[in-house]
């Protein structure tokens, strides 16, 4: 059985001096990295599962790859917080399983997703083929490596023999921007830097790092986003700052693997457009309007939960709850999440449409559209919003009315302190209502 780490060994033999990974002042060549992985692998037993906390450093990667080399299963966990219950894990893991990744969805219940070595290689080849990873790629990892968003970018880099730079999130924006100017290889005339950023991180950069983005713009080969919807206003602003970079919006999840991607900087910029199916993937829209995915990137199932697995994975197909449509060019476009659609007066409203329009109003920093009861309007739409400047409710309503159908415009508005989101930016729609902003004198 071929595993990703076979490529790590091949690169160590063919180009042992090439820089493989760096974090802070620590640097390892491919030769050094492979020696550390081989040595660490001696401490693990085949077919066993090992939980490892993400320390966001080279030690984590060495341990992660060593577990695979030993024929064991890695369970990358968040750096902090309550670990999932692992007592129900089988003593002997199924053949071919590489990882168990715990989801961080919006329902609050974590599920252990089994990802096979075959799926990892298929995901890597999907990204290489669609986004152009190669041996010159210098990939800046700033998201948590226990989550598929950033973890999956390690796979094509190692497959192709590129270089990984690890950062501890975006706590230090200066460190992020400086990573794109590091002296990696004197022989490279034009460095090919890339990164993965969730929409919330891109919004942070747009708010606080516009000049720095312009400074490093010519050094960026591509940046991928995903995990949550990105507002049209942010898409447009990011394109303006990085006019020559490839900017990808990708459809992926822990369960489906990496399915499709779309370069919205060199094609029509459409919010929610996620491109065509990648090399190893296929998708179609079910009669219920949801997205169904096929191919070797799919999960092998939820660990210890055959019932939950059978509910979403059968007939060699992963049946998602994402609502979507496929355009005439074969591009997938997401239009919401099954269960999130709001029925008002016979109209079915996708809350993301309202939120996307609201985010284009200067001053709106975050928002969430919900269903509410009103003594005047009955069941109606309500916009909860976060702003950094005075905005009147009529101002917001007029802005939305110019961009939406009449029945999509909320009747109620409330300023709140924050919108509940997962770490990767998904709105937690089933969470307790956000706290209304307390104004002086209240």
Coordinates of C-alpha atoms in Angstrom, one line a residue:
X1 CA 0.0 0.0 0.0
X2 CA 1.4 3.3 -1.1
X3 CA 1.3 6.1 1.6
X4 CA 2.2 9.8 1.4
X5 CA 5.3 9.3 3.5
X6 CA 6.8 7.2 0.6
X7 CA 7.3 10.6 -1.2
X8 CA 8.9 12.0 1.9
X9 CA 11.4 9.2 1.8
X10 CA 12.0 9.6 -2.0
X11 CA 12.7 13.3 -1.6
X12 CA 15.1 12.6 1.3
X13 CA 17.1 10.3 -1.0
X14 CA 16.9 12.5 -4.1
X15 CA 17.4 16.0 -2.6
X16 CA 18.5 15.5 1.1
X17 CA 19.7 19.1 1.4
X18 CA 16.5 20.8 0.3
X19 CA 14.5 22.7 2.9
X20 CA 11.4 20.7 3.8
X21 CA 9.9 22.6 6.8
X22 CA 10.6 25.5 9.0
X23 CA 9.0 26.9 12.1
X24 CA 10.5 30.0 13.8
X25 CA 14.3 29.5 13.9
X26 CA 14.1 25.7 13.4
X27 CA 14.7 24.3 9.9
X28 CA 14.8 20.7 8.6
X29 CA 15.9 19.6 5.2
X30 CA 14.2 16.6 3.6
X31 CA 17.1 14.4 4.7
X32 CA 16.9 15.6 8.3
X33 CA 13.1 15.4 8.4
X34 CA 13.1 11.8 7.1
X35 CA 15.7 10.7 9.7
X36 CA 13.6 12.2 12.5
X37 CA 10.4 10.6 11.2
X38 CA 12.1 7.1 10.9
X39 CA 13.5 7.3 14.4
X40 CA 10.1 8.5 15.9
X41 CA 8.3 5.7 14.1
X42 CA 10.0 3.1 16.3
X43 CA 7.8 4.2 19.2
X44 CA 4.5 3.2 17.6
X45 CA 2.7 -0.1 17.0
X46 CA 1.0 -1.0 13.7
X47 CA -2.8 -0.9 13.6
X48 CA -3.1 1.1 16.8
X49 CA -4.5 4.6 17.0
X50 CA -2.6 7.4 18.7
X51 CA -4.0 10.8 19.7
X52 CA -1.7 13.7 19.3
X53 CA -2.3 17.3 20.3
X54 CA -1.5 19.8 17.6
X55 CA 1.4 21.9 18.9
X56 CA 1.6 23.8 15.6
X57 CA 5.3 23.0 15.1
X58 CA 7.7 20.7 13.5
X59 CA 7.5 18.1 16.3
X60 CA 3.8 17.7 15.6
X61 CA 4.5 16.9 11.9
X62 CA 7.3 14.5 12.8
X63 CA 5.0 12.6 15.1
X64 CA 2.1 12.7 12.6
X65 CA 4.2 11.2 9.8
X66 CA 6.0 8.8 12.1
X67 CA 2.6 7.2 13.2
X68 CA 1.8 6.6 9.5
X69 CA 5.3 5.1 8.8
X70 CA 4.7 2.7 11.7
X71 CA 1.5 1.5 10.1
X72 CA -0.6 3.1 12.9
X73 CA -3.5 5.6 12.8
X74 CA -3.0 9.3 13.8
X75 CA -5.7 11.2 15.7
X76 CA -4.7 14.9 15.5
X77 CA -6.5 16.9 18.2
X78 CA -6.9 20.6 18.9
X79 CA -4.1 22.1 20.9
X80 CA -6.4 22.9 23.8
X81 CA -9.9 22.1 24.9
X82 CA -11.8 18.9 25.8
X83 CA -10.6 15.9 23.9
X84 CA -13.3 13.7 22.3
X85 CA -14.1 10.4 24.0
X86 CA -11.7 7.9 22.6
X87 CA -12.6 5.0 24.9
X88 CA -14.8 3.4 22.2
X89 CA -12.0 3.2 19.6
X90 CA -11.3 -0.4 18.5
X91 CA -8.0 -1.9 19.6
X92 CA -7.2 -2.8 16.0
X93 CA -7.9 -0.2 13.4
X94 CA -9.3 -1.1 10.0
X95 CA -6.7 -1.7 7.3
X96 CA -5.7 1.3 5.2
X97 CA -6.9 4.0 7.7
X98 CA -4.4 6.8 8.1
X99 CA -6.2 9.4 10.3
X100 CA -9.2 10.0 12.4
X101 CA -10.2 13.6 12.2
X102 CA -12.8 15.0 14.6
X103 CA -15.2 17.4 13.0
X104 CA -15.8 20.9 14.4
X105 CA -19.2 21.4 12.9
X106 CA -22.0 23.7 14.0
X107 CA -24.1 21.1 15.8
X108 CA -21.8 20.9 18.8
X109 CA -21.3 17.1 18.5
X110 CA -17.9 15.9 17.3
X111 CA -17.6 12.9 15.1
X112 CA -14.5 10.9 14.3
X113 CA -14.0 10.8 10.6
X114 CA -11.8 7.9 9.3
X115 CA -9.6 9.1 6.4
X116 CA -7.7 6.4 4.4
X117 CA -4.2 6.6 3.0
X118 CA -5.9 6.3 -0.4
X119 CA -8.0 9.3 0.3
X120 CA -5.0 11.4 1.4
X121 CA -3.1 10.6 -1.9
X122 CA -6.3 11.3 -4.0
X123 CA -6.7 14.7 -2.1
X124 CA -3.0 15.5 -2.7
X125 CA -3.3 14.8 -6.5
X126 CA -6.6 16.7 -6.7
X127 CA -4.8 19.8 -5.3
X128 CA -1.7 19.3 -7.4
X129 CA -3.7 19.0 -10.6
X130 CA -6.1 21.9 -9.9
X131 CA -4.0 24.4 -8.1
X132 CA -0.5 23.8 -9.4
X133 CA 1.5 22.7 -6.3
X134 CA 5.0 21.7 -7.3
X135 CA 8.5 21.5 -5.9
X136 CA 8.9 25.3 -5.9
X137 CA 5.8 25.8 -3.8
X138 CA 6.5 27.5 -0.4
X139 CA 3.3 26.9 1.6
X140 CA 2.6 29.1 4.7
X141 CA 0.5 27.1 7.1
X142 CA -1.2 29.4 9.6
X143 CA -4.3 27.3 10.4
X144 CA -4.6 24.5 12.9
X145 CA -3.0 21.3 11.5
X146 CA -5.6 19.1 13.2
X147 CA -8.2 20.4 10.8
X148 CA -8.5 19.3 7.2
X149 CA -8.3 22.8 5.9
X150 CA -4.6 23.2 6.7
X151 CA -3.7 19.5 7.2
X152 CA -4.7 18.7 3.6
X153 CA -2.2 21.3 2.3
X154 CA 0.7 19.4 3.8
X155 CA -0.2 16.5 1.6
X156 CA 0.5 18.0 -1.9
X157 CA 3.6 19.9 -0.6
X158 CA 5.2 16.7 0.6
X159 CA 4.0 14.8 -2.5
X160 CA 5.8 17.3 -4.7
X161 CA 8.8 18.1 -2.5
X162 CA 7.9 21.7 -1.7
X163 CA 8.6 23.7 1.5
X164 CA 6.3 24.2 4.5
X165 CA 6.4 27.2 6.8
X166 CA 4.5 26.8 10.0
X167 CA 3.0 29.8 11.9
X168 CA 0.9 29.8 15.1
X169 CA -2.2 31.3 13.6
X170 CA -2.6 35.0 12.8
X171 CA -1.9 36.2 16.3
X172 CA 1.1 38.0 15.0
X173 CA 0.3 39.6 11.6
X174 CA 3.9 40.8 11.2
X175 CA 5.1 37.2 11.4
X176 CA 2.6 36.2 8.7
X177 CA 3.6 38.9 6.3
X178 CA 7.3 38.3 7.0
X179 CA 6.9 34.6 6.2
X180 CA 6.4 35.6 2.5
X181 CA 9.7 37.4 2.4
X182 CA 12.0 34.7 4.0
X183 CA 15.2 33.7 2.4
X184 CA 14.3 30.1 1.5
X185 CA 16.4 29.4 -1.5
X186 CA 18.9 31.7 -3.2
X187 CA 18.5 29.9 -6.5
X188 CA 14.8 30.9 -6.7
X189 CA 14.4 34.0 -8.7
X190 CA 10.7 34.3 -8.1
X191 CA 9.5 32.5 -4.9
X192 CA 6.1 30.7 -5.3
X193 CA 4.4 31.4 -1.9
X194 CA 1.0 30.1 -1.2
X195 CA -1.4 29.7 1.8
X196 CA -4.8 28.6 3.0
X197 CA -6.9 31.2 4.8
X198 CA -10.5 30.8 6.1
X199 CA -12.8 33.7 5.3
X200 CA -12.5 35.1 8.8
X201 CA -8.8 35.3 8.5
X202 CA -9.0 37.0 5.1
X203 CA -11.4 39.6 6.6
X204 CA -8.8 40.2 9.3
X205 CA -6.1 40.9 6.8
X206 CA -8.4 43.2 4.8
X207 CA -9.1 45.2 7.9
X208 CA -5.6 45.4 9.3
X209 CA -3.1 44.4 6.7
X210 CA -4.0 46.0 3.3
X211 CA -0.7 47.8 2.9
X212 CA 1.3 44.7 3.8
X213 CA -0.8 42.6 1.4
X214 CA 0.1 45.1 -1.4
X215 CA 3.8 44.8 -0.3
X216 CA 3.9 41.1 -0.8
X217 CA 1.4 40.8 -3.6
X218 CA 4.0 39.9 -6.3
X219 CA 5.4 37.1 -4.2
X220 CA 2.1 35.3 -3.8
X221 CA 1.4 32.5 -6.3
X222 CA -2.0 31.5 -4.9
X223 CA -4.2 31.6 -1.8
X224 CA -7.0 29.2 -1.2
X225 CA -10.0 29.7 1.0
X226 CA -12.8 27.4 2.1
X227 CA -14.6 26.0 5.2
X228 CA -17.2 28.8 5.2
X229 CA -18.9 31.2 2.8
X230 CA -16.9 34.3 1.8
X231 CA -18.9 37.5 1.2
X232 CA -18.8 39.0 -2.2
X233 CA -17.4 42.3 -0.9
X234 CA -14.4 40.4 0.6
X235 CA -13.9 38.5 -2.6
X236 CA -13.8 41.8 -4.6
X237 CA -11.5 43.5 -2.1
X238 CA -9.1 40.6 -2.0
X239 CA -8.9 40.5 -5.8
X240 CA -8.1 44.2 -5.9
X241 CA -5.2 43.7 -3.5
X242 CA -3.8 40.6 -5.2
X243 CA -4.5 41.2 -8.9
X244 CA -2.0 38.7 -10.2
X245 CA -2.3 35.8 -7.7
X246 CA -4.6 32.8 -8.2
X247 CA -7.3 33.0 -5.6
X248 CA -9.2 29.8 -5.0
X249 CA -12.5 29.0 -3.4
X250 CA -12.6 25.3 -2.6
X251 CA -15.4 22.8 -1.8
X252 CA -14.2 20.4 0.8
X253 CA -15.1 18.8 4.1
X254 CA -13.7 16.3 6.5
X255 CA -16.2 13.7 5.2
X256 CA -15.9 14.5 1.5
X257 CA -12.2 15.3 1.1
X258 CA -11.2 17.9 -1.4
X259 CA -13.8 18.0 -4.2
X260 CA -13.6 21.1 -6.4
X261 CA -12.0 24.5 -6.6
X262 CA -12.5 27.8 -8.5
X263 CA -10.1 30.6 -9.3
X264 CA -12.3 33.7 -8.7
X265 CA -9.5 36.1 -9.7
X266 CA -9.2 34.9 -13.2
X267 CA -12.8 33.9 -13.8
X268 CA -16.1 35.7 -13.1
X269 CA -16.1 36.5 -9.4
X270 CA -19.3 34.8 -8.0
X271 CA -19.8 34.3 -4.3
X272 CA -20.4 30.6 -3.5
X273 CA -18.9 29.4 -6.8
X274 CA -16.7 26.4 -6.1
X275 CA -15.7 25.3 -9.6
X276 CA -15.6 22.0 -11.4
X277 CA -15.0 18.6 -9.9
X278 CA -11.3 17.8 -9.5
X279 CA -9.3 15.0 -11.0
X280 CA -10.5 12.2 -8.6
X281 CA -13.9 13.6 -7.7
X282 CA -17.4 13.8 -9.0
X283 CA -20.5 15.6 -7.7
X284 CA -24.2 15.9 -8.6
X285 CA -27.3 17.5 -7.3
X286 CA -30.0 15.3 -5.7
X287 CA -33.7 15.7 -6.3
X288 CA -33.8 17.4 -2.9
X289 CA -31.3 20.0 -4.1
X290 CA -28.4 18.8 -2.0
X291 CA -24.8 18.0 -3.1
X292 CA -23.7 14.4 -3.4
X293 CA -20.0 13.5 -3.9
X294 CA -18.2 10.5 -5.2
X295 CA -14.6 9.3 -5.6
X296 CA -11.6 8.1 -3.6
X297 CA -11.3 11.2 -1.4
X298 CA -14.5 10.2 0.6
X299 CA -14.1 9.3 4.2
X300 CA -14.2 5.6 5.2
X301 CA -16.9 6.3 7.8
X302 CA -17.4 7.6 11.3
X303 CA -15.3 5.6 13.8
X304 CA -17.5 3.4 16.0
X305 CA -20.8 4.7 14.6
X306 CA -22.0 2.5 11.7
X307 CA -25.5 4.0 11.9
X308 CA -24.3 7.6 11.4
X309 CA -22.1 6.4 8.6
X310 CA -24.9 4.6 6.8
X311 CA -27.0 7.7 7.0
X312 CA -24.6 9.7 4.8
X313 CA -22.3 7.2 3.0
X314 CA -23.8 4.5 0.8
X315 CA -23.8 3.5 -2.8
X316 CA -20.2 4.8 -3.1
X317 CA -21.6 8.3 -2.5
X318 CA -21.4 10.9 0.3
X319 CA -24.8 12.6 0.7
X320 CA -24.2 16.1 2.1
X321 CA -26.7 18.6 3.5
X322 CA -25.3 21.4 1.4
X323 CA -27.7 23.0 -1.0
X324 CA -26.3 23.6 -4.4
X325 CA -26.6 24.0 -8.1
X326 CA -24.4 23.3 -11.1
X327 CA -24.2 25.9 -13.8
X328 CA -23.9 25.4 -17.6
X329 CA -20.1 25.3 -17.3
X330 CA -20.2 22.5 -14.7
X331 CA -19.3 24.8 -11.8
X332 CA -20.7 24.0 -8.4
X333 CA -22.4 26.8 -6.5
X334 CA -23.5 26.5 -2.9
X335 CA -26.7 28.3 -2.0
X336 CA -27.1 27.3 1.6
X337 CA -27.4 24.4 4.0
X338 CA -30.4 22.1 4.3
X339 CA -32.1 23.0 7.5
X340 CA -30.8 26.6 7.4
X341 CA -33.4 27.8 4.8
X342 CA -36.0 30.1 6.3
X343 CA -39.6 29.8 5.2
X344 CA -41.3 33.2 5.4
X345 CA -44.8 33.8 3.9
X346 CA -44.4 30.9 1.4
X347 CA -40.9 32.2 0.3
X348 CA -37.9 30.1 1.0
X349 CA -35.0 32.4 2.0
X350 CA -31.3 31.4 2.1
X351 CA -29.9 33.4 5.0
X352 CA -26.5 33.5 3.3
X353 CA -28.0 35.7 0.5
X354 CA -29.1 38.4 3.1
X355 CA -25.8 38.1 5.0
X356 CA -23.8 38.4 1.8
X357 CA -25.6 41.6 0.8
X358 CA -25.3 43.1 4.3
X359 CA -21.6 42.5 4.5
X360 CA -21.1 44.7 1.4
X361 CA -22.3 47.7 3.5
X362 CA -19.3 49.6 4.9
X363 CA -19.4 49.4 8.7
X364 CA -21.0 45.9 8.9
X365 CA -18.2 43.7 10.3
X366 CA -20.3 40.5 10.8
X367 CA -24.0 39.5 10.6
X368 CA -26.5 36.7 10.8
X369 CA -30.0 36.4 9.4
X370 CA -32.5 34.5 11.6
X371 CA -36.2 33.9 11.8
X372 CA -38.1 35.9 14.4
X373 CA -41.6 36.5 15.7
X374 CA -42.9 40.1 15.7
X375 CA -46.3 41.4 17.1
X376 CA -46.4 43.6 14.0
X377 CA -45.0 41.4 11.2
X378 CA -45.7 38.0 12.6
X379 CA -43.0 35.5 11.4
X380 CA -40.3 37.6 9.7
X381 CA -36.6 37.9 9.0
X382 CA -34.3 39.6 11.5
X383 CA -30.7 40.7 10.9
X384 CA -28.3 40.5 13.8
X385 CA -25.2 42.6 13.0
X386 CA -21.9 43.8 14.4
X387 CA -20.7 47.2 13.4
X388 CA -17.8 49.6 14.2
X389 CA -19.6 52.8 13.3
X390 CA -23.1 54.3 13.8
X391 CA -25.6 52.7 11.4
X392 CA -29.3 53.3 11.5
X393 CA -31.7 50.5 10.7
X394 CA -33.2 52.4 7.8
X395 CA -29.7 52.7 6.3
X396 CA -29.2 49.0 6.5
X397 CA -32.7 48.3 5.1
X398 CA -32.2 50.6 2.1
X399 CA -28.9 49.0 1.3
X400 CA -30.4 45.5 1.3
X401 CA -33.5 46.6 -0.6
X402 CA -31.3 47.8 -3.5
X403 CA -29.7 44.3 -3.7
X404 CA -32.4 41.8 -2.8
X405 CA -35.9 40.9 -3.6
X406 CA -38.6 42.6 -1.5
X407 CA -39.4 39.4 0.4
X408 CA -35.7 38.9 1.3
X409 CA -35.3 42.2 3.1
X410 CA -35.6 41.8 6.9
X411 CA -38.1 43.8 8.9
X412 CA -36.2 43.6 12.2
X413 CA -32.6 44.6 13.0
X414 CA -30.5 44.3 16.1
X415 CA -26.9 45.2 16.8
X416 CA -25.1 42.5 18.8
X417 CA -21.7 42.1 20.4
X418 CA -20.6 39.1 18.3
X419 CA -21.9 36.5 15.9
X420 CA -21.3 32.8 17.1
X421 CA -18.9 31.1 14.7
X422 CA -16.7 28.0 14.7
X423 CA -12.9 28.7 14.6
X424 CA -12.9 28.3 10.8
X425 CA -15.7 30.9 10.4
X426 CA -18.9 28.9 10.0
X427 CA -22.0 30.5 11.7
X428 CA -23.3 28.4 14.5
X429 CA -27.0 28.9 13.7
X430 CA -28.3 26.7 16.4
X431 CA -26.3 28.4 19.2
X432 CA -28.0 30.6 21.8
X433 CA -29.0 34.0 20.5
X434 CA -26.1 36.5 20.4
X435 CA -26.0 39.1 23.2
X436 CA -27.5 42.4 22.2
X437 CA -25.0 45.3 22.4
X438 CA -25.3 47.1 25.6
X439 CA -25.2 50.8 25.0
X440 CA -24.3 53.5 27.6
X441 CA -27.1 54.2 30.0
X442 CA -28.8 50.8 29.4

